[in-house]
CSV table of N, CA and C in Angstrom, one decimal:
chain,number,residue,atom,x,y,z
A,228,MET,N,-120.0,-69.1,161.2
A,228,MET,CA,-119.5,-68.0,160.4
A,228,MET,C,-118.0,-67.9,160.4
A,229,ASP,N,-117.4,-67.9,159.3
A,229,ASP,CA,-115.9,-67.8,159.2
A,229,ASP,C,-115.5,-66.4,159.1
A,230,TRP,N,-115.0,-65.8,160.2
A,230,TRP,CA,-114.7,-64.4,160.2
A,230,TRP,C,-113.5,-64.1,159.3
A,231,GLU,N,-112.5,-64.9,159.3
A,231,GLU,CA,-111.3,-64.7,158.5
A,231,GLU,C,-111.7,-64.5,157.0
A,232,THR,N,-112.6,-65.5,156.5
A,232,THR,CA,-113.0,-65.4,155.1
A,232,THR,C,-113.7,-64.1,154.8
A,233,ASP,N,-114.6,-63.7,155.8
A,233,ASP,CA,-115.4,-62.5,155.6
A,233,ASP,C,-114.4,-61.3,155.4
A,234,GLU,N,-113.4,-61.2,156.2
A,234,GLU,CA,-112.4,-60.1,156.2
A,234,GLU,C,-111.7,-60.1,154.8
A,235,ILE,N,-111.3,-61.3,154.4
A,235,ILE,CA,-110.5,-61.4,153.1
A,235,ILE,C,-111.4,-61.1,152.0
A,236,ASP,N,-112.7,-61.4,152.0
A,236,ASP,CA,-113.6,-61.2,150.9
A,236,ASP,C,-114.2,-59.8,150.9
A,237,LEU,N,-113.8,-58.9,151.8
A,237,LEU,CA,-114.3,-57.5,151.8
A,237,LEU,C,-114.0,-56.8,150.5
A,238,PRO,N,-114.9,-56.2,149.8
A,238,PRO,CA,-114.6,-55.5,148.6
A,238,PRO,C,-113.9,-54.2,148.9
A,239,GLN,N,-113.1,-53.7,147.9
A,239,GLN,CA,-112.4,-52.4,148.1
A,239,GLN,C,-113.3,-51.3,147.9
A,240,ASN,N,-114.0,-50.9,148.9
A,240,ASN,CA,-115.0,-49.8,148.8
A,240,ASN,C,-114.7,-48.7,149.8
A,241,SER,N,-115.7,-47.8,149.9
A,241,SER,CA,-115.5,-46.6,150.8
A,241,SER,C,-115.2,-47.1,152.3
A,242,ASP,N,-115.9,-48.2,152.7
A,242,ASP,CA,-115.7,-48.7,154.0
A,242,ASP,C,-114.2,-49.0,154.3
A,243,CYS,N,-113.6,-49.7,153.3
A,243,CYS,CA,-112.2,-50.0,153.5
A,243,CYS,C,-111.3,-48.7,153.6
A,244,SER,N,-111.6,-47.7,152.8
A,244,SER,CA,-110.8,-46.5,152.9
A,244,SER,C,-111.1,-45.8,154.2
A,245,LYS,N,-112.3,-45.9,154.7
A,245,LYS,CA,-112.6,-45.3,156.0
A,245,LYS,C,-111.8,-46.0,157.1
A,246,LEU,N,-111.7,-47.3,157.0
A,246,LEU,CA,-110.9,-48.1,158.0
A,246,LEU,C,-109.5,-47.7,157.9
A,247,GLY,N,-109.0,-47.4,156.7
A,247,GLY,CA,-107.6,-47.0,156.6
A,247,GLY,C,-107.4,-45.7,157.2
A,248,ASP,N,-108.3,-44.7,157.1
A,248,ASP,CA,-108.2,-43.4,157.8
A,248,ASP,C,-108.2,-43.6,159.3
A,249,GLN,N,-109.0,-44.5,159.8
A,249,GLN,CA,-109.1,-44.8,161.2
A,249,GLN,C,-107.7,-45.3,161.7
A,250,ASN,N,-107.1,-46.2,160.9
A,250,ASN,CA,-105.8,-46.7,161.3
A,250,ASN,C,-104.8,-45.6,161.3
A,251,ASN,N,-104.8,-44.7,160.3
A,251,ASN,CA,-103.8,-43.6,160.3
A,251,ASN,C,-104.0,-42.7,161.5
A,252,LYS,N,-105.2,-42.4,161.9
A,252,LYS,CA,-105.5,-41.6,163.1
A,252,LYS,C,-104.9,-42.3,164.3
A,253,MET,N,-105.2,-43.6,164.4
A,253,MET,CA,-104.6,-44.4,165.5
A,253,MET,C,-103.1,-44.3,165.6
A,254,ASP,N,-102.5,-44.4,164.4
A,254,ASP,CA,-101.0,-44.4,164.4
A,254,ASP,C,-100.6,-43.0,164.9
A,255,GLU,N,-101.2,-41.9,164.4
A,255,GLU,CA,-100.9,-40.6,164.8
A,255,GLU,C,-101.0,-40.4,166.3
A,256,GLU,N,-102.1,-40.9,166.9
A,256,GLU,CA,-102.3,-40.9,168.3
A,256,GLU,C,-101.2,-41.6,169.1
A,257,ARG,N,-100.9,-42.8,168.5
A,257,ARG,CA,-99.9,-43.6,169.2
A,257,ARG,C,-98.5,-42.9,169.2
A,258,ARG,N,-98.2,-42.2,168.0
A,258,ARG,CA,-97.0,-41.5,167.9
A,258,ARG,C,-96.9,-40.3,168.9
A,259,GLU,N,-98.0,-39.6,169.0
A,259,GLU,CA,-98.1,-38.5,170.0
A,259,GLU,C,-97.9,-39.0,171.4
A,260,LEU,N,-98.6,-40.2,171.7
A,260,LEU,CA,-98.5,-40.7,173.0
A,260,LEU,C,-97.1,-41.2,173.4
A,261,SER,N,-96.4,-41.8,172.4
A,261,SER,CA,-95.1,-42.3,172.7
A,261,SER,C,-94.1,-41.1,172.9
A,262,LYS,N,-94.4,-40.0,172.1
A,262,LYS,CA,-93.6,-38.8,172.2
A,262,LYS,C,-93.8,-38.3,173.7
A,263,TRP,N,-95.0,-38.2,174.1
A,263,TRP,CA,-95.3,-37.7,175.4
A,263,TRP,C,-94.7,-38.5,176.5
A,264,LEU,N,-94.8,-39.8,176.3
A,264,LEU,CA,-94.2,-40.8,177.3
A,264,LEU,C,-92.7,-40.6,177.4
A,265,ASN,N,-92.0,-40.4,176.2
A,265,ASN,CA,-90.6,-40.2,176.2
A,265,ASN,C,-90.2,-38.9,176.9
A,266,VAL,N,-91.0,-37.9,176.7
A,266,VAL,CA,-90.7,-36.6,177.4
A,266,VAL,C,-90.9,-36.8,178.9
A,267,ARG,N,-91.9,-37.6,179.3
A,267,ARG,CA,-92.1,-37.8,180.8
A,267,ARG,C,-91.0,-38.6,181.4
A,268,THR,N,-90.6,-39.7,180.7
A,268,THR,CA,-89.5,-40.5,181.3
A,268,THR,C,-88.2,-39.7,181.3
A,269,TYR,N,-88.0,-38.9,180.3
A,269,TYR,CA,-86.8,-38.1,180.3
A,269,TYR,C,-86.8,-37.1,181.4
A,270,ALA,N,-88.0,-36.5,181.7
A,270,ALA,CA,-88.1,-35.5,182.8
A,270,ALA,C,-87.9,-36.2,184.1
A,271,THR,N,-88.4,-37.4,184.3
A,271,THR,CA,-88.3,-38.0,185.6
A,271,THR,C,-86.8,-38.5,185.8
A,272,ARG,N,-86.2,-38.9,184.7
A,272,ARG,CA,-84.8,-39.3,184.8
A,272,ARG,C,-83.9,-38.1,185.2
A,273,ARG,N,-84.2,-36.9,184.6
A,273,ARG,CA,-83.4,-35.7,185.0
A,273,ARG,C,-83.6,-35.4,186.4
A,274,LYS,N,-84.9,-35.4,186.9
A,274,LYS,CA,-85.2,-35.1,188.3
A,274,LYS,C,-84.4,-36.0,189.2
A,275,THR,N,-84.4,-37.3,188.9
A,275,THR,CA,-83.7,-38.3,189.8
A,275,THR,C,-82.2,-38.0,189.7
A,276,SER,N,-81.7,-37.7,188.6
A,276,SER,CA,-80.2,-37.5,188.5
A,276,SER,C,-79.8,-36.2,189.2
A,277,ILE,N,-80.7,-35.2,189.3
A,277,ILE,CA,-80.4,-34.0,190.0
A,277,ILE,C,-80.3,-34.2,191.5
A,278,ARG,N,-81.2,-35.1,192.0
A,278,ARG,CA,-81.2,-35.3,193.4
A,278,ARG,C,-79.9,-35.9,193.9
């Protein structure tokens, strides 16, 4: 079975749009996570600089 060909031959139907929605949700989660990580690293830096 050629997986690459299968993915290329997928029709533009509701499944594809669902997949796009999933990707958008993942991007949002990643953005939130990176924001949270930035806040954490910033907080730890400030703590270390205060000491």
